[in-house]
Amino acid sequence: MSDTFAIGELGRATDTKVETVRYYERIGLLSQPRRTSGNYRAYDRGHLNRLSFIRRSRDLGFSLDQVRALLDLADQRDRPCEAVDEIARGHLAEVERKIADLEALRDELRGMVRQCGHGSVRDCRIIEALSPGDALAAAPG
Amino acid sequence: MSDTFAIGELGRATDTKVETVRYYERIGLLSQPRRTSGNYRAYDRGHLNRLSFIRRSRDLGFSLDQVRALLDLADQRDRPCEAVDEIARGHLAEVERKIADLEALRDELRGMVRQCGHGSVRDCRIIEALSPGDALAAAPG
DNA sequence: GCTTGACCCTGTAGTTGCTACAGGGTCTAT
DNA sequence: ATAGACCCTGTAGCAACTACAGGGTCAAGC
């Protein structure tokens, strides 16, 4: 096996649909690979790493714009660190906020699932937990 | 104040944009309310409860399809609640996976910020941290 | 050397879950 | 009667894909 990959191989290696790979290229997130004589895209290991990074970041809830910023950050290894440090700190704060949000969500879901008595929907605590509280459910007066 | 609400009131009560309320109606998630003589939507407390349920579920990260399923289940009071439990469990598993991934990223960013106080970012490992394991990152042979 | 089938190409339109107009109608108050 | 806040329908836009349609390429097998 050579050092280049067709788009399908790249897709399988990164769990990305072929159309999505082309989409990333179209919006400039993934650089244009060289083409074979038959006009097929020929990717190298750099593309593979970059795409892996993109996919994982997306999975973690970063927007494409944020992924772009992260990639720039990773690319500017020669630059003095200060400008980059700020971006990194910003991302760190955001990641920490995201973790906190998800943990709160997880706790709620855990509470729901734990309380589920496996009875009928009538007694289902999950549904109950999702239903509005007193302030909205009951009319005053 | 009467027992019915205009769309704007409903929106304010549930922190939902008016356009979003109409959107939920259009896709059949919220039933059509009766109309006033002037063709204004007139919602009742049932709509308010249902919309609250939808918004809360959305807030907890359930997709509209999942919300639809939950609503259907909530309506079938005699059915066993296993299906509800399954939706919640599936969602919980997803949330837990995301937290674990974000924690890995957080640790990387923390290390980076700590390391990166002065000098260059040469040792930045964020790409590596988010890149796939050996199977993909290193070519065999 | 010709076909079959897996793969690739471009381009465009659809999806989800909203959100934002445009171009109007209604209602309440002054 | 006129201003302003609200409502109506309809359509188009957004992010981030995803799914075609209508073709071209290429290795394998007969």
Short mmCIF file of C-alpha atoms (C1' of nucleotides) in Angstrom, two decimals:
data_model
loop_
_atom_site.label_atom_id
_atom_site.label_comp_id
_atom_site.label_asym_id
_atom_site.label_seq_id
_atom_site.Cartn_x
_atom_site.Cartn_y
_atom_site.Cartn_z
CA MET A 1 0.00 0.00 0.00
CA SER A 2 1.37 3.36 -0.99
CA ASP A 3 1.55 6.58 0.92
CA THR A 4 -1.52 8.10 -0.68
CA PHE A 5 -5.18 7.39 -0.24
CA ALA A 6 -8.22 7.74 -2.41
CA ILE A 7 -11.10 9.69 -0.94
CA GLY A 8 -12.98 6.52 -0.03
CA GLU A 9 -10.06 5.11 1.95
CA LEU A 10 -9.65 8.41 3.75
CA GLY A 11 -13.33 8.37 4.56
CA ARG A 12 -13.24 4.84 5.94
CA ALA A 13 -10.15 5.65 8.00
CA THR A 14 -11.78 8.65 9.65
CA ASP A 15 -15.41 7.60 9.70
CA THR A 16 -16.31 10.40 7.35
CA LYS A 17 -18.60 10.29 4.36
CA VAL A 18 -16.95 10.98 1.04
CA GLU A 19 -19.31 13.91 0.48
CA THR A 20 -18.25 15.38 3.79
CA VAL A 21 -14.59 15.18 2.89
CA ARG A 22 -15.32 17.06 -0.33
CA TYR A 23 -17.40 19.54 1.65
CA TYR A 24 -14.47 20.25 3.98
CA GLU A 25 -12.32 20.86 0.96
CA ARG A 26 -14.91 23.16 -0.57
CA ILE A 27 -15.05 25.35 2.53
CA GLY A 28 -11.27 25.38 2.82
CA LEU A 29 -10.92 23.33 5.97
CA LEU A 30 -9.01 20.57 4.26
CA SER A 31 -6.44 21.57 1.65
CA GLN A 32 -6.86 20.42 -1.92
CA PRO A 33 -4.96 17.21 -2.50
CA ARG A 34 -3.08 16.57 -5.68
CA ARG A 35 -4.95 14.76 -8.41
CA THR A 36 -4.14 11.58 -10.27
CA SER A 37 -4.09 11.47 -14.05
CA GLY A 38 -7.71 10.40 -13.90
CA ASN A 39 -8.60 13.43 -11.77
CA TYR A 40 -8.99 11.41 -8.58
CA ARG A 41 -8.03 13.06 -5.31
CA ALA A 42 -4.84 11.59 -3.83
CA TYR A 43 -4.47 12.28 -0.11
CA ASP A 44 -1.39 11.89 2.04
CA ARG A 45 -0.81 11.26 5.72
CA GLY A 46 -0.99 14.95 6.53
CA HIS A 47 -4.52 15.07 5.19
CA LEU A 48 -5.38 12.01 7.22
CA ASN A 49 -4.16 13.54 10.45
CA ARG A 50 -5.85 16.81 9.76
CA LEU A 51 -9.15 15.19 8.91
CA SER A 52 -8.97 13.00 12.02
CA PHE A 53 -8.51 16.11 14.08
CA ILE A 54 -11.42 17.84 12.41
CA ARG A 55 -13.75 14.91 12.97
CA ARG A 56 -12.87 14.49 16.58
CA SER A 57 -13.21 18.18 17.28
CA ARG A 58 -16.59 18.23 15.58
CA ASP A 59 -17.65 15.29 17.67
CA LEU A 60 -16.72 17.25 20.75
CA GLY A 61 -19.03 20.03 19.79
CA PHE A 62 -16.71 22.60 18.26
CA SER A 63 -18.12 24.53 15.35
CA LEU A 64 -16.29 24.45 12.05
CA ASP A 65 -15.08 27.97 12.73
CA GLN A 66 -13.67 26.87 16.05
CA VAL A 67 -12.05 23.86 14.44
CA ARG A 68 -10.47 26.23 11.96
CA ALA A 69 -9.08 28.26 14.85
CA LEU A 70 -7.76 25.15 16.58
CA LEU A 71 -6.06 24.04 13.40
CA ASP A 72 -4.45 27.44 12.96
CA LEU A 73 -3.31 27.22 16.53
CA ALA A 74 -1.69 23.87 15.93
CA ASP A 75 -0.09 25.09 12.71
CA GLN A 76 1.60 28.14 14.16
CA ARG A 77 4.26 26.27 16.06
CA ASP A 78 7.00 28.73 15.21
CA ARG A 79 5.18 31.78 16.36
CA PRO A 80 5.71 33.25 19.78
CA CYS A 81 3.27 31.73 22.08
CA GLU A 82 1.43 34.70 23.50
CA ALA A 83 -1.18 35.25 20.82
CA VAL A 84 -1.75 31.56 20.58
CA ASP A 85 -1.90 31.14 24.31
CA GLU A 86 -4.94 33.33 24.50
CA ILE A 87 -6.79 31.26 21.96
CA ALA A 88 -5.86 28.10 23.79
CA ARG A 89 -7.09 29.56 27.07
CA GLY A 90 -10.32 30.57 25.44
CA HIS A 91 -10.83 27.09 24.13
CA LEU A 92 -9.96 25.59 27.46
CA ALA A 93 -12.55 27.75 29.19
CA GLU A 94 -15.08 26.70 26.63
CA VAL A 95 -14.27 23.04 26.97
CA GLU A 96 -14.58 23.31 30.72
CA ARG A 97 -17.92 25.02 30.40
CA LYS A 98 -19.07 22.33 28.00
CA ILE A 99 -18.01 19.60 30.39
CA ALA A 100 -19.89 21.27 33.22
CA ASP A 101 -23.01 21.59 31.08
CA LEU A 102 -22.84 17.99 29.99
CA GLU A 103 -22.24 16.81 33.53
CA ALA A 104 -25.33 18.61 34.69
CA LEU A 105 -27.23 17.03 31.85
CA ARG A 106 -25.77 13.62 32.65
CA ASP A 107 -26.82 13.89 36.28
CA GLU A 108 -30.36 14.74 35.27
CA LEU A 109 -30.52 11.86 32.85
CA ARG A 110 -29.03 9.50 35.42
CA GLY A 111 -31.59 10.57 37.95
CA MET A 112 -34.33 9.92 35.46
CA VAL A 113 -33.06 6.53 34.42
CA ARG A 114 -32.45 5.45 38.01
CA GLN A 115 -35.95 6.37 39.04
CA CYS A 116 -37.57 4.53 36.21
CA GLY A 117 -39.63 1.86 37.91
CA HIS A 118 -40.19 -0.12 34.72
CA GLY A 119 -43.88 0.16 35.38
CA SER A 120 -46.32 1.81 33.03
CA VAL A 121 -45.96 5.20 31.46
CA ARG A 122 -48.53 6.44 33.94
CA ASP A 123 -45.91 6.23 36.69
CA CYS A 124 -42.90 7.04 34.57
CA ARG A 125 -40.59 9.42 36.32
CA ILE A 126 -38.79 10.31 33.14
CA ILE A 127 -41.92 11.73 31.63
CA GLU A 128 -42.68 13.41 34.91
CA ALA A 129 -39.25 14.97 35.04
CA LEU A 130 -39.77 16.42 31.60
CA SER A 131 -43.19 17.76 32.37
CA PRO A 132 -43.59 21.35 33.46
CA GLY A 133 -43.51 22.26 37.10
CA ASP A 134 -46.12 23.98 39.22
CA ALA A 135 -45.44 27.45 37.93
CA LEU A 136 -46.66 26.48 34.51
CA ALA A 137 -48.79 23.43 35.06
CA ALA A 138 -51.21 24.86 37.56
CA ALA A 139 -53.12 28.04 37.18
CA PRO A 140 -53.30 30.25 40.25
CA GLY A 141 -56.70 31.39 41.38
CA MET B 1 -56.38 37.20 32.18
CA SER B 2 -58.23 34.46 30.35
CA ASP B 3 -57.41 30.84 29.86
CA THR B 4 -56.01 31.30 26.40
CA PHE B 5 -52.76 32.81 25.20
CA ALA B 6 -51.63 34.53 22.06
CA ILE B 7 -48.53 33.10 20.44
CA GLY B 8 -46.33 35.83 21.87
CA GLU B 9 -47.46 35.10 25.43
CA LEU B 10 -46.88 31.41 24.92
CA GLY B 11 -43.43 32.17 23.62
CA ARG B 12 -42.54 34.33 26.58
CA ALA B 13 -43.86 31.71 29.00
CA THR B 14 -41.71 28.98 27.52
CA ASP B 15 -38.73 31.00 26.33
CA THR B 16 -39.49 30.12 22.74
CA LYS B 17 -39.39 32.37 19.70
CA VAL B 18 -42.73 32.90 17.99
CA GLU B 19 -41.31 31.52 14.76
CA THR B 20 -40.22 28.40 16.59
CA VAL B 21 -43.71 27.84 17.99
CA ARG B 22 -45.13 28.09 14.48
CA TYR B 23 -42.38 25.77 13.28
CA TYR B 24 -43.35 23.14 15.86
CA GLU B 25 -46.93 23.41 14.67
CA ARG B 26 -45.87 23.07 11.05
CA ILE B 27 -43.96 19.86 11.71
CA GLY B 28 -46.81 18.46 13.77
CA LEU B 29 -45.11 18.53 17.15
CA LEU B 30 -47.58 20.98 18.59
CA SER B 31 -51.25 20.63 17.65
CA GLN B 32 -53.01 23.44 15.85
CA PRO B 33 -54.75 25.75 18.27
CA ARG B 34 -58.14 27.24 17.57
CA ARG B 35 -58.18 30.65 15.94
CA THR B 36 -59.77 33.91 17.00
CA SER B 37 -62.08 35.84 14.68
CA GLY B 38 -59.04 37.78 13.54
CA ASN B 39 -57.23 34.53 12.68
CA TYR B 40 -54.87 34.75 15.65
CA ARG B 41 -53.77 31.50 17.27
CA ALA B 42 -55.37 30.99 20.68
CA TYR B 43 -53.50 28.51 22.84
CA ASP B 44 -54.73 26.81 25.99
CA ARG B 45 -53.00 25.33 29.01
CA GLY B 46 -52.58 21.98 27.26
CA HIS B 47 -50.51 23.63 24.59
CA LEU B 48 -48.48 25.41 27.22
CA ASN B 49 -47.70 22.15 29.01
CA ARG B 50 -46.79 20.37 25.82
CA LEU B 51 -44.55 23.14 24.63
CA SER B 52 -42.84 23.26 28.01
CA PHE B 53 -42.18 19.54 27.73
CA ILE B 54 -40.75 19.97 24.25
CA ARG B 55 -38.49 22.82 25.26
CA ARG B 56 -37.19 21.06 28.31
CA SER B 57 -36.48 17.92 26.34
CA ARG B 58 -34.70 19.91 23.66
CA ASP B 59 -32.72 21.64 26.36
CA LEU B 60 -31.60 18.24 27.59
CA GLY B 61 -30.33 17.48 24.13
CA PHE B 62 -33.05 15.19 22.80
CA SER B 63 -33.60 15.46 19.07
CA LEU B 64 -37.01 16.48 17.77
CA ASP B 65 -37.57 12.89 16.72
CA GLN B 66 -36.77 11.73 20.22
CA VAL B 67 -39.06 14.39 21.64
CA ARG B 68 -41.80 13.17 19.33
CA ALA B 69 -41.27 9.62 20.56
CA LEU B 70 -41.31 10.76 24.17
CA LEU B 71 -44.51 12.70 23.61
CA ASP B 72 -46.18 9.73 21.95
CA LEU B 73 -45.11 7.55 24.85
CA ALA B 74 -46.27 10.08 27.39
CA ASP B 75 -49.68 9.98 25.77
CA GLN B 76 -49.98 6.21 25.98
CA ARG B 77 -50.33 5.99 29.72
CA ASP B 78 -51.10 2.27 29.87
CA ARG B 79 -48.04 1.15 27.97
CA PRO B 80 -44.98 -0.07 29.83
CA CYS B 81 -42.35 2.54 30.22
CA GLU B 82 -39.44 0.55 28.85
CA ALA B 83 -39.31 2.45 25.60
CA VAL B 84 -39.04 5.72 27.47
CA ASP B 85 -36.24 4.30 29.55
CA GLU B 86 -34.41 3.16 26.46
CA ILE B 87 -34.47 6.58 24.85
CA ALA B 88 -33.17 8.17 28.02
CA ARG B 89 -30.50 5.51 28.48
CA GLY B 90 -29.30 5.83 24.92
CA HIS B 91 -29.03 9.56 25.29
CA LEU B 92 -27.25 9.21 28.62
CA ALA B 93 -24.64 6.90 27.08
CA GLU B 94 -23.99 9.42 24.36
CA VAL B 95 -23.60 12.25 26.85
CA GLU B 96 -21.18 10.20 28.95
CA ARG B 97 -19.03 9.42 25.95
CA LYS B 98 -18.86 13.09 25.07
CA ILE B 99 -17.83 14.05 28.58
CA ALA B 100 -14.97 11.54 28.51
CA ASP B 101 -13.75 12.89 25.18
CA LEU B 102 -13.95 16.47 26.33
CA GLU B 103 -12.02 15.65 29.46
CA ALA B 104 -9.21 14.26 27.34
CA LEU B 105 -9.18 17.44 25.28
CA ARG B 106 -9.31 19.58 28.40
CA ASP B 107 -6.26 17.84 29.83
CA GLU B 108 -4.39 18.47 26.60
CA LEU B 109 -5.33 22.13 26.49
CA ARG B 110 -4.41 22.53 30.14
CA GLY B 111 -1.01 21.00 29.52
CA MET B 112 -0.58 23.24 26.54
CA VAL B 113 -1.47 26.42 28.35
CA ARG B 114 0.77 25.51 31.25
CA GLN B 115 3.68 24.66 29.00
CA CYS B 116 3.08 27.52 26.72
CA GLY B 117 3.78 30.35 29.12
CA HIS B 118 6.87 31.45 27.23
CA GLY B 119 8.57 30.51 24.06
CA SER B 120 7.10 28.73 21.09
CA VAL B 121 4.40 26.19 20.66
CA ARG B 122 6.71 23.66 19.15
CA ASP B 123 5.71 20.96 21.54
CA CYS B 124 2.03 21.49 21.04
CA ARG B 125 0.32 18.13 21.05
CA ILE B 126 -3.26 19.03 20.45
CA ILE B 127 -3.35 17.50 17.02
CA GLU B 128 -1.84 14.32 18.35
CA ALA B 129 -4.21 14.36 21.30
CA LEU B 130 -7.18 14.47 19.04
CA SER B 131 -5.78 12.30 16.32
CA PRO B 132 -6.65 8.66 16.07
CA GLY B 133 -4.49 6.01 17.66
CA ASP B 134 -1.64 4.04 16.15
CA ALA B 135 -3.82 2.18 13.73
CA LEU B 136 -4.23 5.30 11.66
CA ALA B 137 -1.52 7.70 12.73
CA ALA B 138 1.41 5.44 11.98
CA ALA B 139 1.83 3.46 8.82
CA PRO B 140 2.75 -0.15 9.30
CA GLY B 141 5.78 -1.39 7.38
"C1'" DG C 1 -11.20 -5.74 -26.27
"C1'" DC C 2 -15.22 -5.41 -23.98
"C1'" DT C 3 -18.10 -5.54 -20.17
"C1'" DT C 4 -19.04 -5.42 -15.18
"C1'" DG C 5 -18.75 -3.23 -10.95
"C1'" DA C 6 -16.56 -0.55 -7.65
"C1'" DC C 7 -15.02 3.52 -7.23
"C1'" DC C 8 -14.41 8.53 -8.48
"C1'" DC C 9 -16.01 13.31 -10.51
"C1'" DT C 10 -19.10 17.82 -10.45
"C1'" DG C 11 -23.15 20.04 -9.28
"C1'" DT C 12 -27.29 20.74 -6.99
"C1'" DA C 13 -30.92 19.92 -3.82
"C1'" DG C 14 -32.45 17.97 0.56
"C1'" DT C 15 -31.98 17.46 5.84
"C1'" DT C 16 -32.41 19.31 10.89
"C1'" DG C 17 -33.80 22.83 13.87
"C1'" DC C 18 -34.44 26.72 13.81
"C1'" DT C 19 -34.27 32.13 12.54
"C1'" DA C 20 -35.11 36.15 9.74
"C1'" DC C 21 -37.29 38.67 6.70
"C1'" DA C 22 -41.08 40.60 3.32
"C1'" DG C 23 -45.41 42.10 2.76
"C1'" DG C 24 -49.28 42.29 4.68
"C1'" DG C 25 -53.64 42.18 8.46
"C1'" DT C 26 -55.55 43.15 13.46
"C1'" DC C 27 -56.16 45.48 17.66
"C1'" DT C 28 -55.75 48.95 21.24
"C1'" DA C 29 -55.04 53.53 22.59
"C1'" DT C 30 -54.87 58.30 21.88
"C1'" DA D 1 -57.68 58.12 12.09
"C1'" DT D 2 -53.33 56.98 12.90
"C1'" DA D 3 -49.44 54.97 15.53
"C1'" DG D 4 -47.50 51.03 17.35
"C1'" DA D 5 -47.50 46.48 19.01
"C1'" DC D 6 -48.81 42.49 17.87
"C1'" DC D 7 -50.34 38.75 14.55
"C1'" DC D 8 -50.65 36.27 9.73
"C1'" DT D 9 -48.47 33.49 5.53
"C1'" DG D 10 -44.73 32.39 2.84
"C1'" DT D 11 -40.16 32.05 1.63
"C1'" DA D 12 -35.29 32.09 2.21
"C1'" DG D 13 -31.33 31.80 5.01
"C1'" DC D 14 -28.05 29.51 8.46
"C1'" DA D 15 -24.69 25.41 9.92
"C1'" DA D 16 -23.02 21.18 8.78
"C1'" DC D 17 -23.76 17.91 6.48
"C1'" DT D 18 -26.11 14.12 3.22
"C1'" DA D 19 -28.08 12.36 -0.89
"C1'" DC D 20 -28.81 12.18 -5.36
"C1'" DA D 21 -28.25 12.71 -10.71
"C1'" DG D 22 -25.61 12.11 -14.43
"C1'" DG D 23 -21.62 11.15 -15.70
"C1'" DG D 24 -16.06 9.43 -15.95
"C1'" DT D 25 -12.10 5.97 -14.47
"C1'" DC D 26 -10.08 1.70 -13.73
"C1'" DA D 27 -8.87 -3.16 -12.53
"C1'" DA D 28 -10.60 -7.81 -13.23
"C1'" DG D 29 -12.52 -11.35 -15.82
"C1'" DC D 30 -14.16 -13.46 -20.01
#
